[in-house]
CSV table of C-alpha atoms in Angstrom, one decimal:
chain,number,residue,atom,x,y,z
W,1,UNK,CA,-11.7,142.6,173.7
W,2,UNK,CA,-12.1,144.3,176.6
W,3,UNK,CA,-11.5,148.5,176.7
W,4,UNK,CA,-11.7,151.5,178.6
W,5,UNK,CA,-11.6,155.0,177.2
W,6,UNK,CA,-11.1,158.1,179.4
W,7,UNK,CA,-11.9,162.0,179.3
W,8,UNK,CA,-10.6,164.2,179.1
W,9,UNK,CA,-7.1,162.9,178.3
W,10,UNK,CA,-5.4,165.9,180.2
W,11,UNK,CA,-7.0,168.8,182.7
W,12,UNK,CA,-5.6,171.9,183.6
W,13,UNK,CA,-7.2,173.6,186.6
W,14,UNK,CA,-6.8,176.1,189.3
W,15,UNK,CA,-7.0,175.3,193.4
W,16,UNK,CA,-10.5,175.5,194.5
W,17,UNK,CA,-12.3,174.2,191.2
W,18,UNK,CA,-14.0,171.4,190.8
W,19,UNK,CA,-12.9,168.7,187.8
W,20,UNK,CA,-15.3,165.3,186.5
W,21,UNK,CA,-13.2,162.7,185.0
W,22,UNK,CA,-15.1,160.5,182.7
W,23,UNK,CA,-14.5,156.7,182.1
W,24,UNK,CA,-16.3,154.3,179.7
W,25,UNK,CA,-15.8,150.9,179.2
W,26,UNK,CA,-16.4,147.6,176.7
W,27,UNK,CA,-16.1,144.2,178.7
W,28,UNK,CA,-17.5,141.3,178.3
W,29,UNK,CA,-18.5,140.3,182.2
W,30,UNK,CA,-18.4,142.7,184.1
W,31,UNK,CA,-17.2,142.5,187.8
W,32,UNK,CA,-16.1,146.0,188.5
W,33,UNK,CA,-14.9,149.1,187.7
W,34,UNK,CA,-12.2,150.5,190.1
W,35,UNK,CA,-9.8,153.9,190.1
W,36,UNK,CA,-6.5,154.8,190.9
W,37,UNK,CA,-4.7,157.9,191.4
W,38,UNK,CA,-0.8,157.9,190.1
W,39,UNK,CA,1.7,160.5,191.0
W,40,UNK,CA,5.5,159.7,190.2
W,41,UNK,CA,5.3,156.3,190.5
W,42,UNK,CA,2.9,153.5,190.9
W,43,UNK,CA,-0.7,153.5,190.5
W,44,UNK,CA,-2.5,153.7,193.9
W,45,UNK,CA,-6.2,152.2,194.6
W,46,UNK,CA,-9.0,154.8,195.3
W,47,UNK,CA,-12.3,153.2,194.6
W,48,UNK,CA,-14.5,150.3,193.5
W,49,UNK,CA,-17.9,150.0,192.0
W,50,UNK,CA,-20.0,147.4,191.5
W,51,UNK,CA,-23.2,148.5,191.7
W,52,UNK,CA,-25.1,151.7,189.9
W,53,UNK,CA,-25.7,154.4,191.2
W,54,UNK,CA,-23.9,154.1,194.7
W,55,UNK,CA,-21.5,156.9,195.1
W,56,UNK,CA,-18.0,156.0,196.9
W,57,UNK,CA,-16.7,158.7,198.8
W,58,UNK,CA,-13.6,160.3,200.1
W,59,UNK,CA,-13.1,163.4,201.5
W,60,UNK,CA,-13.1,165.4,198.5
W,61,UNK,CA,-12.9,162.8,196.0
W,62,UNK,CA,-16.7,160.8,194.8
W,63,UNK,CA,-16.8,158.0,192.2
W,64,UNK,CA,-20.3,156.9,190.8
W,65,UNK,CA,-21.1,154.0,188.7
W,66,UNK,CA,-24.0,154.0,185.7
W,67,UNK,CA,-24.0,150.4,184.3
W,68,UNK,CA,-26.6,151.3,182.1
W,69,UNK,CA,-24.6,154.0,180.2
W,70,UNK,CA,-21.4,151.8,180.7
W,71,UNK,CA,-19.7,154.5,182.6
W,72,UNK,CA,-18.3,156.2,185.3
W,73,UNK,CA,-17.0,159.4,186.8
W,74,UNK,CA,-14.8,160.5,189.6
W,75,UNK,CA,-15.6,163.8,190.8
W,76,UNK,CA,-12.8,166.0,192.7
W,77,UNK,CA,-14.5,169.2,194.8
W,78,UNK,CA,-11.8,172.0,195.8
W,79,UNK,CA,-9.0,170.8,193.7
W,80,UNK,CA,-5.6,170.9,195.6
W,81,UNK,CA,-2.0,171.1,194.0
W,82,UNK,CA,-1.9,168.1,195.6
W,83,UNK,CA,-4.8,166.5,193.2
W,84,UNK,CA,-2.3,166.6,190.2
W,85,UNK,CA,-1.7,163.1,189.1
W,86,UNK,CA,-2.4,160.6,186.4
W,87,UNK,CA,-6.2,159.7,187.1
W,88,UNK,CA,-6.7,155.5,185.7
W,89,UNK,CA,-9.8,153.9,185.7
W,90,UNK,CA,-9.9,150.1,184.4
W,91,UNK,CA,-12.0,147.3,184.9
W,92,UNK,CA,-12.4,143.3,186.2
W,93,UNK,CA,-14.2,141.0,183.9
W,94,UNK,CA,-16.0,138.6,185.9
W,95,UNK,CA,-16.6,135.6,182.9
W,96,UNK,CA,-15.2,132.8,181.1
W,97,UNK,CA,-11.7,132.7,179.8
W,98,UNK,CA,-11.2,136.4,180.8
W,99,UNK,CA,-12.3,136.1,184.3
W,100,UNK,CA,-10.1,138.4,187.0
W,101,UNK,CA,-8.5,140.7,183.8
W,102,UNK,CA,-7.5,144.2,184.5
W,103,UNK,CA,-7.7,146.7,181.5
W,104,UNK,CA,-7.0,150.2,182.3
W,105,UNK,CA,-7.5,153.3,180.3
W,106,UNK,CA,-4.8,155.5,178.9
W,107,UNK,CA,-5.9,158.1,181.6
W,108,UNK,CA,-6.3,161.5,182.6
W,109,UNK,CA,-3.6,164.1,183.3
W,110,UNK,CA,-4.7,166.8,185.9
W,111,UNK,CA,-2.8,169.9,186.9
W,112,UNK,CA,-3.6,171.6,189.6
W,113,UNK,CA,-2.1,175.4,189.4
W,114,UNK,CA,-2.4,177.2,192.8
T,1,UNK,CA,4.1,142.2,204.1
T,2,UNK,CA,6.7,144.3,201.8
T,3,UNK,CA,4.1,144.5,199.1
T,4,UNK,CA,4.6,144.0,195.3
T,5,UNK,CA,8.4,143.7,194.9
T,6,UNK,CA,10.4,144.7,191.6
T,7,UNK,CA,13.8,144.3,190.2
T,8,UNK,CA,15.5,146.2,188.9
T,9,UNK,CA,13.9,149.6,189.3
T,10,UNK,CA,16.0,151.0,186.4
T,11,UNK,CA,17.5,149.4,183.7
T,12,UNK,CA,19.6,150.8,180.4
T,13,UNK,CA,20.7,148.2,177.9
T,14,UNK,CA,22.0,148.4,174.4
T,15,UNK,CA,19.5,147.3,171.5
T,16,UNK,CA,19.6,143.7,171.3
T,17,UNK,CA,20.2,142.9,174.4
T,18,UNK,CA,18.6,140.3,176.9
T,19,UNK,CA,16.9,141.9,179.2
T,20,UNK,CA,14.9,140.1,182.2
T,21,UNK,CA,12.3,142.2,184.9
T,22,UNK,CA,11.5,140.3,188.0
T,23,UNK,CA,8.6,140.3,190.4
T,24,UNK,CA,7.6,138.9,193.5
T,25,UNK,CA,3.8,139.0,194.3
T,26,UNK,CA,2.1,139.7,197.8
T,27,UNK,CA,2.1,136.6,199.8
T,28,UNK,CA,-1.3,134.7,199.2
T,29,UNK,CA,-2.5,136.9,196.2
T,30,UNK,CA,-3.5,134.5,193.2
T,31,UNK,CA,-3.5,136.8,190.3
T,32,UNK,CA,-0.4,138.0,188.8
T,33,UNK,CA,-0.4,140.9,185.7
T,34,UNK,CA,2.6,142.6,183.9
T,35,UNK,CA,2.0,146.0,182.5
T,36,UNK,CA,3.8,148.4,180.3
T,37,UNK,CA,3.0,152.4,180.5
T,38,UNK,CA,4.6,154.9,177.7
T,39,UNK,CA,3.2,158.4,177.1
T,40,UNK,CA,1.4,157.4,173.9
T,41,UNK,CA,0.3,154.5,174.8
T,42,UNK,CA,-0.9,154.2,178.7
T,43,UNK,CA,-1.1,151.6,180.8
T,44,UNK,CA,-0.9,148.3,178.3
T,45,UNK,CA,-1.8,144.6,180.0
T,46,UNK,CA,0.6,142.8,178.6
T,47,UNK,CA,-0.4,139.3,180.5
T,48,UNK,CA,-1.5,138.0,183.7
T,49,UNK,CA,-1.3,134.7,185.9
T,50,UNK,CA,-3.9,132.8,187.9
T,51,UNK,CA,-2.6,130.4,190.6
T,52,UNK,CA,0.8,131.1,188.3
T,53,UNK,CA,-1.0,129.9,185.1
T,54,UNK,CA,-0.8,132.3,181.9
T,55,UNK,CA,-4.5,133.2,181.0
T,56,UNK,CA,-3.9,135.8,178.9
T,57,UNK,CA,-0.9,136.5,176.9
T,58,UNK,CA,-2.5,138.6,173.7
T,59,UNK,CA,-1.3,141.9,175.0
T,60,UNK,CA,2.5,140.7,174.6
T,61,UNK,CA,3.7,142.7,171.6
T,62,UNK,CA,5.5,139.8,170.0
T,63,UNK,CA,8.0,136.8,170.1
T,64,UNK,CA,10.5,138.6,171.6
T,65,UNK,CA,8.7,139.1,174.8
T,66,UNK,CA,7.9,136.0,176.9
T,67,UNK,CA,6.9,135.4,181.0
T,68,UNK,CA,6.8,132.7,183.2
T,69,UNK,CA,5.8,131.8,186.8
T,70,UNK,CA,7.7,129.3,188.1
T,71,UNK,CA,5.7,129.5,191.8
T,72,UNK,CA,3.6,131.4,193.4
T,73,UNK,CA,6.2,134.2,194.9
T,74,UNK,CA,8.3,134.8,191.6
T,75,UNK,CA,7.5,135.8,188.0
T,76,UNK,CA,10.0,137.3,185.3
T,77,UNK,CA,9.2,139.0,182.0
T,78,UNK,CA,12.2,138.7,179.0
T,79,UNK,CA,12.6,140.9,176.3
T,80,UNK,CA,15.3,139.1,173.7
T,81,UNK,CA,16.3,140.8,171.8
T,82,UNK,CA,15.4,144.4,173.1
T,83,UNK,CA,14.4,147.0,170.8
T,84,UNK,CA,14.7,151.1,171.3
T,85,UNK,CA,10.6,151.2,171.3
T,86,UNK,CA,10.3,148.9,174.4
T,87,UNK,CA,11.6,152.1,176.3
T,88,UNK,CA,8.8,152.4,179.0
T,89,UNK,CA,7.8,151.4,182.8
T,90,UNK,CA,6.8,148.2,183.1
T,91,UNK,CA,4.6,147.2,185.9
T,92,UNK,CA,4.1,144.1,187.7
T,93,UNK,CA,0.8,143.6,189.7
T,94,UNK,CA,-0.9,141.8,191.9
T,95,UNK,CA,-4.5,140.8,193.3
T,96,UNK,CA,-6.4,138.3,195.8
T,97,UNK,CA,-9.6,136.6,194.2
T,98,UNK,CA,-10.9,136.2,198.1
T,99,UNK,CA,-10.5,139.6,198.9
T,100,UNK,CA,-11.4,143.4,197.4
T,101,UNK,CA,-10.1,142.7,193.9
T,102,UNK,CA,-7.8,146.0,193.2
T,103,UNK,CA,-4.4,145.2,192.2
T,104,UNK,CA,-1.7,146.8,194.3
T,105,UNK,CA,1.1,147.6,192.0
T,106,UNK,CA,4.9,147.4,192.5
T,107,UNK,CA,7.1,150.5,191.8
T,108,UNK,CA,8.1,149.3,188.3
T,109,UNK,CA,10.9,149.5,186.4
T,110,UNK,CA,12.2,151.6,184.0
T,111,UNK,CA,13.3,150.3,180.7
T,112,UNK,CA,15.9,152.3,178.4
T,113,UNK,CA,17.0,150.8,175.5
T,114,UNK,CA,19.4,153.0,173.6
């Protein structure tokens, strides 16, 4: 069965620090390992991985990817009030009878104090 | 297009009750997933469709949930009879094999069941 576990579960910060979300993951195939940022509603795409240790990057916000370790982070520089959101991270299998499947992690909570 | 559409976005119903969530996918996408978030639990696959075929159903709690896909624009998730711990946001999803595989979620709807 395919997992993800995610830490820290929750993340309380001030504006202007700088936070690492940590994701791990169990799946059979792998295909890829994506992220999504989730404020009051639904979940909204931020990055994909595929490959080790390219970084994805966006403005403030930088994912990297160590298949060896089975991981991932998502780094966030000069945290915003704006930043605080549910933080998912879940990935694709790639093989067999589970090929194209989605499992996400439970998630982090970050809150951004100003 | 209009993106991942879901009806209805709230929903109260007395326990025992039949209660039926509707999607309709993004035009063209092949894969279809229903998910279910709560607090304690996070962001639960509960199945998903390929080319409206089930693949994987083991996340459905038990018999009294059931899904189907009739097409390629239409799927529906039924809880009968509805219980007071299927309270949550339940998700529908979907994704495009051919393209960047992230699944663009729908705004869900919220399930009370008092």
């Amino acid at each position: 069965e395919d997992k993800v576990v995610q830490s820290p579960l929750s993340l309380v910060v001030h504006e202007g620090d700088t936070v690492t979300l940590n994701c791990s993951y169990e799946v059979t195939n792998f295909r890829s390992l994506l992220w999504y940022k989730q404020e009051k509603k639904a979940p909204t795409f931020l990055f994909m991985l595929t490959s080790s240790g390219i970084e994805k990057k966006s403005g403030r916000l930088s994912s990297i990817l160590d298949k060896k370790e089975l991981s991932s982070i998502l780094n966030i520089t000069a945290t915003q009030t704006g930043d605080s959101a549910i933080y998912l991270c879940a990935v694709r299998n790639a093989g067999g009878t589970s090929y194209g499947k989605l499992t996400f992690g439970q998630g982090t909570i970050l809150t951004v104090h100003p | 297009d209009a993106g991942v559409i879901q009806s209805p976005r709230h929903e109260v119903t007395e326990m025992g009750q039949e209660v039926t969530l509707r999607c309709k996918p993004i035009s063209g996408h092949d894969y279809l997933f229903w998910y279910r978030q709560t607090m304690m639990r996070g962001l639960e696959l509960l199945i998903y469709f390929n080319n409206n075929v089930p693949i994987d159903d083991s996340g459905m709690p038990e018999d009294r949930f059931s899904a189907k896909m009739p097409n390629a624009s239409f799927s529906t998730l039924k809880i009968q009879p509805s219980e007071p711990r299927d309270s949550a946001v339940y998700f529908c999803a979907s994704s495009w094999t051919g393209g960047v595989p992230e699944a663009f979620f729908g705004q869900g709807t919220r399930l009370t069941v008092v």
